[in-house]
mmCIF file with all atom_site columns, C-alpha atoms in Angstrom:
data_model
loop_
_atom_site.group_PDB
_atom_site.id
_atom_site.type_symbol
_atom_site.label_atom_id
_atom_site.label_alt_id
_atom_site.label_comp_id
_atom_site.label_asym_id
_atom_site.label_entity_id
_atom_site.label_seq_id
_atom_site.pdbx_PDB_ins_code
_atom_site.Cartn_x
_atom_site.Cartn_y
_atom_site.Cartn_z
_atom_site.occupancy
_atom_site.B_iso_or_equiv
_atom_site.pdbx_formal_charge
_atom_site.auth_seq_id
_atom_site.auth_comp_id
_atom_site.auth_asym_id
_atom_site.auth_atom_id
_atom_site.pdbx_PDB_model_num
ATOM 1   C CA . UNK A 1 1   ? 21.129 -16.111 40.858  1.00 58.00 ? 1   UNK A CA 1
ATOM 2   C CA . UNK A 1 2   ? 23.754 -18.281 39.312  1.00 61.00 ? 2   UNK A CA 1
ATOM 3   C CA . UNK A 1 3   ? 22.280 -18.221 36.110  1.00 62.00 ? 3   UNK A CA 1
ATOM 4   C CA . UNK A 1 4   ? 21.883 -14.284 35.341  1.00 60.00 ? 4   UNK A CA 1
ATOM 5   C CA . UNK A 1 5   ? 25.755 -14.344 36.935  1.00 63.00 ? 5   UNK A CA 1
ATOM 6   C CA . UNK A 1 6   ? 26.129 -16.689 34.311  1.00 55.00 ? 6   UNK A CA 1
ATOM 7   C CA . UNK A 1 7   ? 24.887 -14.801 31.310  1.00 60.00 ? 7   UNK A CA 1
ATOM 8   C CA . UNK A 1 8   ? 26.376 -11.644 31.934  1.00 65.00 ? 8   UNK A CA 1
ATOM 9   C CA . UNK A 1 9   ? 29.615 -13.374 31.893  1.00 62.00 ? 9   UNK A CA 1
ATOM 10  C CA . UNK A 1 10  ? 29.133 -15.173 28.814  1.00 55.00 ? 10  UNK A CA 1
ATOM 11  C CA . UNK A 1 11  ? 27.327 -11.796 27.840  1.00 57.00 ? 11  UNK A CA 1
ATOM 12  C CA . UNK A 1 12  ? 30.193 -9.843  28.859  1.00 57.00 ? 12  UNK A CA 1
ATOM 13  C CA . UNK A 1 13  ? 32.715 -12.258 26.986  1.00 65.00 ? 13  UNK A CA 1
ATOM 14  C CA . UNK A 1 14  ? 30.359 -12.408 23.667  1.00 66.00 ? 14  UNK A CA 1
ATOM 15  C CA . UNK A 1 15  ? 31.040 -8.404  23.542  1.00 53.00 ? 15  UNK A CA 1
ATOM 16  C CA . UNK A 1 16  ? 34.927 -7.928  23.992  1.00 59.00 ? 16  UNK A CA 1
ATOM 17  C CA . UNK A 1 17  ? 35.629 -11.189 21.496  1.00 54.00 ? 17  UNK A CA 1
ATOM 18  C CA . UNK A 1 18  ? 32.751 -8.813  19.281  1.00 51.00 ? 18  UNK A CA 1
ATOM 19  C CA . UNK A 1 19  ? 35.042 -5.541  20.723  1.00 57.00 ? 19  UNK A CA 1
ATOM 20  C CA . UNK A 1 20  ? 38.295 -7.247  19.971  1.00 54.00 ? 20  UNK A CA 1
ATOM 21  C CA . UNK A 1 21  ? 37.612 -8.366  16.214  1.00 52.00 ? 21  UNK A CA 1
ATOM 22  C CA . UNK A 1 22  ? 35.901 -4.634  14.868  1.00 51.00 ? 22  UNK A CA 1
ATOM 23  C CA . UNK A 1 23  ? 39.140 -3.464  16.421  1.00 51.00 ? 23  UNK A CA 1
ATOM 24  C CA . UNK A 1 24  ? 41.690 -5.928  14.465  1.00 50.00 ? 24  UNK A CA 1
ATOM 25  C CA . UNK A 1 25  ? 39.874 -5.506  11.285  1.00 53.00 ? 25  UNK A CA 1
ATOM 26  C CA . UNK A 1 26  ? 39.846 -1.667  11.231  1.00 55.00 ? 26  UNK A CA 1
ATOM 27  C CA . UNK A 1 27  ? 44.084 -2.134  11.971  1.00 55.00 ? 27  UNK A CA 1
ATOM 28  C CA . UNK A 1 28  ? 44.237 -4.850  9.410   1.00 50.00 ? 28  UNK A CA 1
ATOM 29  C CA . UNK A 1 29  ? 41.715 -2.712  6.896   1.00 52.00 ? 29  UNK A CA 1
ATOM 30  C CA . UNK A 1 30  ? 44.477 0.909   7.074   1.00 53.00 ? 30  UNK A CA 1
ATOM 31  C CA . UNK A 1 31  ? 46.746 -1.138  6.449   1.00 49.00 ? 31  UNK A CA 1
ATOM 32  C CA . UNK A 1 32  ? 46.086 -2.447  3.593   1.00 50.00 ? 32  UNK A CA 1
ATOM 33  C CA . UNK A 1 33  ? 45.054 0.958   2.484   1.00 49.00 ? 33  UNK A CA 1
ATOM 34  C CA . UNK A 1 34  ? 47.802 1.844   3.862   1.00 46.00 ? 34  UNK A CA 1
ATOM 35  C CA . UNK A 1 35  ? 49.915 -0.523  1.711   1.00 46.00 ? 35  UNK A CA 1
ATOM 36  C CA . UNK A 1 36  ? 47.855 0.341   -1.369  1.00 50.00 ? 36  UNK A CA 1
ATOM 37  C CA . UNK A 1 37  ? 48.375 4.092   -1.328  1.00 51.00 ? 37  UNK A CA 1
ATOM 38  C CA . UNK A 1 38  ? 52.422 3.753   -1.030  1.00 47.00 ? 38  UNK A CA 1
ATOM 39  C CA . UNK A 1 39  ? 52.518 0.537   -3.610  1.00 72.00 ? 39  UNK A CA 1
ATOM 40  C CA . UNK A 1 40  ? 50.421 2.710   -6.496  1.00 85.00 ? 40  UNK A CA 1
ATOM 41  C CA . UNK A 1 41  ? 52.894 5.194   -5.869  1.00 87.00 ? 41  UNK A CA 1
ATOM 42  C CA . UNK A 1 42  ? 56.059 3.279   -6.515  1.00 90.00 ? 42  UNK A CA 1
ATOM 43  C CA . UNK A 1 43  ? 54.212 1.167   -9.704  1.00 93.00 ? 43  UNK A CA 1
ATOM 44  C CA . UNK A 1 44  ? 52.978 4.375   -11.495 1.00 94.00 ? 44  UNK A CA 1
ATOM 45  C CA . UNK A 1 45  ? 56.219 5.283   -11.130 1.00 94.00 ? 45  UNK A CA 1
ATOM 46  C CA . UNK A 1 46  ? 57.120 2.205   -13.118 1.00 95.00 ? 46  UNK A CA 1
ATOM 47  C CA . UNK A 1 47  ? 54.338 1.707   -15.449 1.00 96.00 ? 47  UNK A CA 1
ATOM 48  C CA . UNK A 1 48  ? 56.121 5.453   -16.003 1.00 96.00 ? 48  UNK A CA 1
ATOM 49  C CA . UNK A 1 49  ? 59.807 4.475   -17.054 1.00 96.00 ? 49  UNK A CA 1
ATOM 50  C CA . UNK A 1 50  ? 57.557 1.454   -19.391 1.00 97.00 ? 50  UNK A CA 1
ATOM 51  C CA . UNK A 1 51  ? 56.103 4.208   -20.780 1.00 97.00 ? 51  UNK A CA 1
ATOM 52  C CA . UNK A 1 52  ? 59.566 6.056   -22.342 1.00 97.00 ? 52  UNK A CA 1
ATOM 53  C CA . UNK A 1 53  ? 60.725 3.272   -22.699 1.00 97.00 ? 53  UNK A CA 1
ATOM 54  C CA . UNK A 1 54  ? 57.865 2.036   -25.503 1.00 97.00 ? 54  UNK A CA 1
ATOM 55  C CA . UNK A 1 55  ? 58.056 5.911   -27.288 1.00 97.00 ? 55  UNK A CA 1
ATOM 56  C CA . UNK A 1 56  ? 61.717 5.454   -26.911 1.00 97.00 ? 56  UNK A CA 1
ATOM 57  C CA . UNK A 1 57  ? 61.782 2.147   -28.783 1.00 97.00 ? 57  UNK A CA 1
ATOM 58  C CA . UNK A 1 58  ? 58.557 3.951   -31.454 1.00 97.00 ? 58  UNK A CA 1
ATOM 59  C CA . UNK A 1 59  ? 61.221 6.753   -32.361 1.00 96.00 ? 59  UNK A CA 1
ATOM 60  C CA . UNK A 1 60  ? 64.297 4.102   -33.292 1.00 97.00 ? 60  UNK A CA 1
ATOM 61  C CA . UNK A 1 61  ? 61.962 2.476   -35.133 1.00 97.00 ? 61  UNK A CA 1
ATOM 62  C CA . UNK A 1 62  ? 62.132 -0.779  -33.247 1.00 98.00 ? 62  UNK A CA 1
ATOM 63  C CA . UNK A 1 63  ? 59.237 -3.135  -33.741 1.00 97.00 ? 63  UNK A CA 1
ATOM 64  C CA . UNK A 1 64  ? 61.000 -5.825  -32.070 1.00 97.00 ? 64  UNK A CA 1
ATOM 65  C CA . UNK A 1 65  ? 61.405 -4.247  -29.072 1.00 97.00 ? 65  UNK A CA 1
ATOM 66  C CA . UNK A 1 66  ? 57.728 -2.618  -28.802 1.00 97.00 ? 66  UNK A CA 1
ATOM 67  C CA . UNK A 1 67  ? 56.333 -6.244  -29.174 1.00 97.00 ? 67  UNK A CA 1
ATOM 68  C CA . UNK A 1 68  ? 57.741 -7.532  -26.204 1.00 97.00 ? 68  UNK A CA 1
ATOM 69  C CA . UNK A 1 69  ? 56.674 -4.688  -24.043 1.00 98.00 ? 69  UNK A CA 1
ATOM 70  C CA . UNK A 1 70  ? 53.459 -6.913  -24.170 1.00 98.00 ? 70  UNK A CA 1
ATOM 71  C CA . UNK A 1 71  ? 52.359 -10.258 -23.137 1.00 97.00 ? 71  UNK A CA 1
ATOM 72  C CA . UNK A 1 72  ? 53.007 -12.965 -25.661 1.00 97.00 ? 72  UNK A CA 1
ATOM 73  C CA . UNK A 1 73  ? 48.916 -13.760 -25.424 1.00 96.00 ? 73  UNK A CA 1
ATOM 74  C CA . UNK A 1 74  ? 48.779 -10.211 -25.609 1.00 98.00 ? 74  UNK A CA 1
ATOM 75  C CA . UNK A 1 75  ? 45.514 -8.339  -27.843 1.00 98.00 ? 75  UNK A CA 1
ATOM 76  C CA . UNK A 1 76  ? 45.437 -4.791  -28.809 1.00 97.00 ? 76  UNK A CA 1
ATOM 77  C CA . UNK A 1 77  ? 41.541 -4.332  -28.885 1.00 96.00 ? 77  UNK A CA 1
ATOM 78  C CA . UNK A 1 78  ? 39.757 -4.960  -31.215 1.00 92.00 ? 78  UNK A CA 1
ATOM 79  C CA . UNK A 1 79  ? 40.987 -7.066  -33.546 1.00 91.00 ? 79  UNK A CA 1
ATOM 80  C CA . UNK A 1 80  ? 45.380 -7.597  -33.386 1.00 96.00 ? 80  UNK A CA 1
ATOM 81  C CA . UNK A 1 81  ? 46.128 -10.938 -30.995 1.00 97.00 ? 81  UNK A CA 1
ATOM 82  C CA . UNK A 1 82  ? 49.395 -12.294 -30.091 1.00 96.00 ? 82  UNK A CA 1
ATOM 83  C CA . UNK A 1 83  ? 52.525 -10.731 -30.000 1.00 96.00 ? 83  UNK A CA 1
ATOM 84  C CA . UNK A 1 84  ? 53.990 -12.300 -33.387 1.00 96.00 ? 84  UNK A CA 1
ATOM 85  C CA . UNK A 1 85  ? 50.664 -10.003 -34.600 1.00 97.00 ? 85  UNK A CA 1
ATOM 86  C CA . UNK A 1 86  ? 51.898 -6.733  -32.881 1.00 97.00 ? 86  UNK A CA 1
ATOM 87  C CA . UNK A 1 87  ? 55.075 -6.746  -34.068 1.00 97.00 ? 87  UNK A CA 1
ATOM 88  C CA . UNK A 1 88  ? 54.205 -6.847  -37.466 1.00 97.00 ? 88  UNK A CA 1
ATOM 89  C CA . UNK A 1 89  ? 51.787 -4.338  -36.511 1.00 96.00 ? 89  UNK A CA 1
ATOM 90  C CA . UNK A 1 90  ? 54.116 -1.595  -35.521 1.00 97.00 ? 90  UNK A CA 1
ATOM 91  C CA . UNK A 1 91  ? 56.207 -2.843  -37.690 1.00 97.00 ? 91  UNK A CA 1
ATOM 92  C CA . UNK A 1 92  ? 53.568 -1.576  -40.789 1.00 96.00 ? 92  UNK A CA 1
ATOM 93  C CA . UNK A 1 93  ? 53.400 1.572   -38.885 1.00 96.00 ? 93  UNK A CA 1
ATOM 94  C CA . UNK A 1 94  ? 56.966 1.818   -38.371 1.00 97.00 ? 94  UNK A CA 1
ATOM 95  C CA . UNK A 1 95  ? 57.324 1.817   -42.779 1.00 96.00 ? 95  UNK A CA 1
ATOM 96  C CA . UNK A 1 96  ? 54.600 4.395   -42.446 1.00 96.00 ? 96  UNK A CA 1
ATOM 97  C CA . UNK A 1 97  ? 57.533 6.705   -40.987 1.00 96.00 ? 97  UNK A CA 1
ATOM 98  C CA . UNK A 1 98  ? 54.605 6.528   -37.125 1.00 96.00 ? 98  UNK A CA 1
ATOM 99  C CA . UNK A 1 99  ? 57.815 6.775   -34.962 1.00 95.00 ? 99  UNK A CA 1
ATOM 100 C CA . UNK A 1 100 ? 56.664 9.100   -32.252 1.00 96.00 ? 100 UNK A CA 1
ATOM 101 C CA . UNK A 1 101 ? 54.402 9.061   -29.422 1.00 96.00 ? 101 UNK A CA 1
ATOM 102 C CA . UNK A 1 102 ? 53.885 10.621  -26.441 1.00 96.00 ? 102 UNK A CA 1
ATOM 103 C CA . UNK A 1 103 ? 51.721 9.273   -23.522 1.00 97.00 ? 103 UNK A CA 1
ATOM 104 C CA . UNK A 1 104 ? 50.616 9.556   -20.223 1.00 97.00 ? 104 UNK A CA 1
ATOM 105 C CA . UNK A 1 105 ? 49.534 8.465   -17.438 1.00 97.00 ? 105 UNK A CA 1
ATOM 106 C CA . UNK A 1 106 ? 46.331 10.201  -15.837 1.00 96.00 ? 106 UNK A CA 1
ATOM 107 C CA . UNK A 1 107 ? 44.426 6.771   -13.565 1.00 96.00 ? 107 UNK A CA 1
ATOM 108 C CA . UNK A 1 108 ? 45.943 3.541   -12.506 1.00 96.00 ? 108 UNK A CA 1
ATOM 109 C CA . UNK A 1 109 ? 44.739 1.400   -10.543 1.00 94.00 ? 109 UNK A CA 1
ATOM 110 C CA . UNK A 1 110 ? 45.313 -2.017  -9.465  1.00 95.00 ? 110 UNK A CA 1
ATOM 111 C CA . UNK A 1 111 ? 48.278 -3.778  -7.606  1.00 93.00 ? 111 UNK A CA 1
ATOM 112 C CA . UNK A 1 112 ? 51.307 -5.434  -8.276  1.00 92.00 ? 112 UNK A CA 1
ATOM 113 C CA . UNK A 1 113 ? 50.622 -8.176  -11.000 1.00 94.00 ? 113 UNK A CA 1
ATOM 114 C CA . UNK A 1 114 ? 47.738 -6.435  -12.515 1.00 96.00 ? 114 UNK A CA 1
ATOM 115 C CA . UNK A 1 115 ? 47.493 -2.862  -13.180 1.00 97.00 ? 115 UNK A CA 1
ATOM 116 C CA . UNK A 1 116 ? 44.429 -1.311  -15.454 1.00 97.00 ? 116 UNK A CA 1
ATOM 117 C CA . UNK A 1 117 ? 46.463 2.071   -17.074 1.00 98.00 ? 117 UNK A CA 1
ATOM 118 C CA . UNK A 1 118 ? 44.248 5.102   -18.432 1.00 98.00 ? 118 UNK A CA 1
ATOM 119 C CA . UNK A 1 119 ? 45.486 7.876   -19.661 1.00 98.00 ? 119 UNK A CA 1
ATOM 120 C CA . UNK A 1 120 ? 46.506 10.605  -23.206 1.00 98.00 ? 120 UNK A CA 1
ATOM 121 C CA . UNK A 1 121 ? 48.007 10.000  -26.195 1.00 97.00 ? 121 UNK A CA 1
ATOM 122 C CA . UNK A 1 122 ? 49.352 11.285  -29.450 1.00 97.00 ? 122 UNK A CA 1
ATOM 123 C CA . UNK A 1 123 ? 51.190 9.613   -32.514 1.00 97.00 ? 123 UNK A CA 1
ATOM 124 C CA . UNK A 1 124 ? 53.307 11.227  -34.952 1.00 97.00 ? 124 UNK A CA 1
ATOM 125 C CA . UNK A 1 125 ? 55.296 10.777  -38.436 1.00 96.00 ? 125 UNK A CA 1
ATOM 126 C CA . UNK A 1 126 ? 58.584 11.383  -37.881 1.00 92.00 ? 126 UNK A CA 1
ATOM 127 C CA . UNK A 1 127 ? 58.576 14.990  -39.184 1.00 93.00 ? 127 UNK A CA 1
ATOM 128 C CA . UNK A 1 128 ? 56.654 16.005  -35.933 1.00 93.00 ? 128 UNK A CA 1
ATOM 129 C CA . UNK A 1 129 ? 53.075 16.408  -37.731 1.00 96.00 ? 129 UNK A CA 1
ATOM 130 C CA . UNK A 1 130 ? 50.682 14.244  -35.590 1.00 96.00 ? 130 UNK A CA 1
ATOM 131 C CA . UNK A 1 131 ? 48.805 11.598  -37.215 1.00 95.00 ? 131 UNK A CA 1
ATOM 132 C CA . UNK A 1 132 ? 46.262 10.958  -34.714 1.00 95.00 ? 132 UNK A CA 1
ATOM 133 C CA . UNK A 1 133 ? 45.779 11.647  -30.755 1.00 97.00 ? 133 UNK A CA 1
ATOM 134 C CA . UNK A 1 134 ? 42.927 10.630  -28.030 1.00 97.00 ? 134 UNK A CA 1
ATOM 135 C CA . UNK A 1 135 ? 42.922 8.073   -24.822 1.00 98.00 ? 135 UNK A CA 1
ATOM 136 C CA . UNK A 1 136 ? 43.997 4.792   -24.226 1.00 98.00 ? 136 UNK A CA 1
ATOM 137 C CA . UNK A 1 137 ? 43.285 2.297   -21.612 1.00 98.00 ? 137 UNK A CA 1
ATOM 138 C CA . UNK A 1 138 ? 45.998 -0.341  -20.703 1.00 98.00 ? 138 UNK A CA 1
ATOM 139 C CA . UNK A 1 139 ? 45.876 -3.559  -18.909 1.00 98.00 ? 139 UNK A CA 1
ATOM 140 C CA . UNK A 1 140 ? 50.258 -4.291  -17.454 1.00 98.00 ? 140 UNK A CA 1
ATOM 141 C CA . UNK A 1 141 ? 50.985 -7.878  -16.458 1.00 98.00 ? 141 UNK A CA 1
ATOM 142 C CA . UNK A 1 142 ? 54.234 -8.865  -14.485 1.00 96.00 ? 142 UNK A CA 1
ATOM 143 C CA . UNK A 1 143 ? 55.329 -11.488 -16.020 1.00 95.00 ? 143 UNK A CA 1
ATOM 144 C CA . UNK A 1 144 ? 58.909 -12.543 -15.401 1.00 91.00 ? 144 UNK A CA 1
ATOM 145 C CA . UNK A 1 145 ? 59.632 -9.637  -13.157 1.00 93.00 ? 145 UNK A CA 1
ATOM 146 C CA . UNK A 1 146 ? 58.751 -6.887  -15.966 1.00 95.00 ? 146 UNK A CA 1
ATOM 147 C CA . UNK A 1 147 ? 56.120 -5.109  -16.602 1.00 97.00 ? 147 UNK A CA 1
ATOM 148 C CA . UNK A 1 148 ? 54.249 -6.049  -19.632 1.00 98.00 ? 148 UNK A CA 1
ATOM 149 C CA . UNK A 1 149 ? 51.063 -5.313  -21.853 1.00 98.00 ? 149 UNK A CA 1
ATOM 150 C CA . UNK A 1 150 ? 48.338 -7.809  -21.749 1.00 98.00 ? 150 UNK A CA 1
ATOM 151 C CA . UNK A 1 151 ? 45.753 -5.518  -23.218 1.00 98.00 ? 151 UNK A CA 1
ATOM 152 C CA . UNK A 1 152 ? 45.845 -2.092  -25.504 1.00 98.00 ? 152 UNK A CA 1
ATOM 153 C CA . UNK A 1 153 ? 43.097 -0.255  -26.926 1.00 97.00 ? 153 UNK A CA 1
ATOM 154 C CA . UNK A 1 154 ? 42.893 3.182   -28.469 1.00 96.00 ? 154 UNK A CA 1
ATOM 155 C CA . UNK A 1 155 ? 40.433 4.994   -28.634 1.00 96.00 ? 155 UNK A CA 1
ATOM 156 C CA . UNK A 1 156 ? 40.909 8.621   -30.976 1.00 95.00 ? 156 UNK A CA 1
ATOM 157 C CA . UNK A 1 157 ? 39.712 11.379  -30.487 1.00 93.00 ? 157 UNK A CA 1
ATOM 158 C CA . UNK A 1 158 ? 36.840 12.712  -32.330 1.00 84.00 ? 158 UNK A CA 1
ATOM 159 C CA . UNK A 1 159 ? 37.497 15.435  -35.223 1.00 75.00 ? 159 UNK A CA 1
ATOM 160 C CA . UNK A 1 160 ? 34.792 18.256  -34.894 1.00 66.00 ? 160 UNK A CA 1
#
């Protein structure tokens, strides 16, 4: 009789503990999901502002400001490594009168330190003639409190 009572008590304690942990885990998961949803909308606005800064810097012909939007060890995949080389690439574009751009985020995911942005965009000459359009993928990294581009890649639209 005593063994049965101990087993029942032990089973009750184990069952109560499992239910408690499951309930806590569900609440934590709900809080994480709630944080991610709220946080992503805020982060989306921050990235939107950075994209407008990017467009304005290009329009103003400021290759230094454009380069400073990238981390020191950034890469424009497949062939440009480092902020200094990125500044040179933008300088060349600006000298070729490519000073117009328009970018739109289509997807964004990540957290408050690292984000991946999928989007579409166009590049154009000073006179408005579009020289390229396509899709891009950016990896943004929080660097000294500011979003900077860590990796950048461009996929040109295929001409038919």
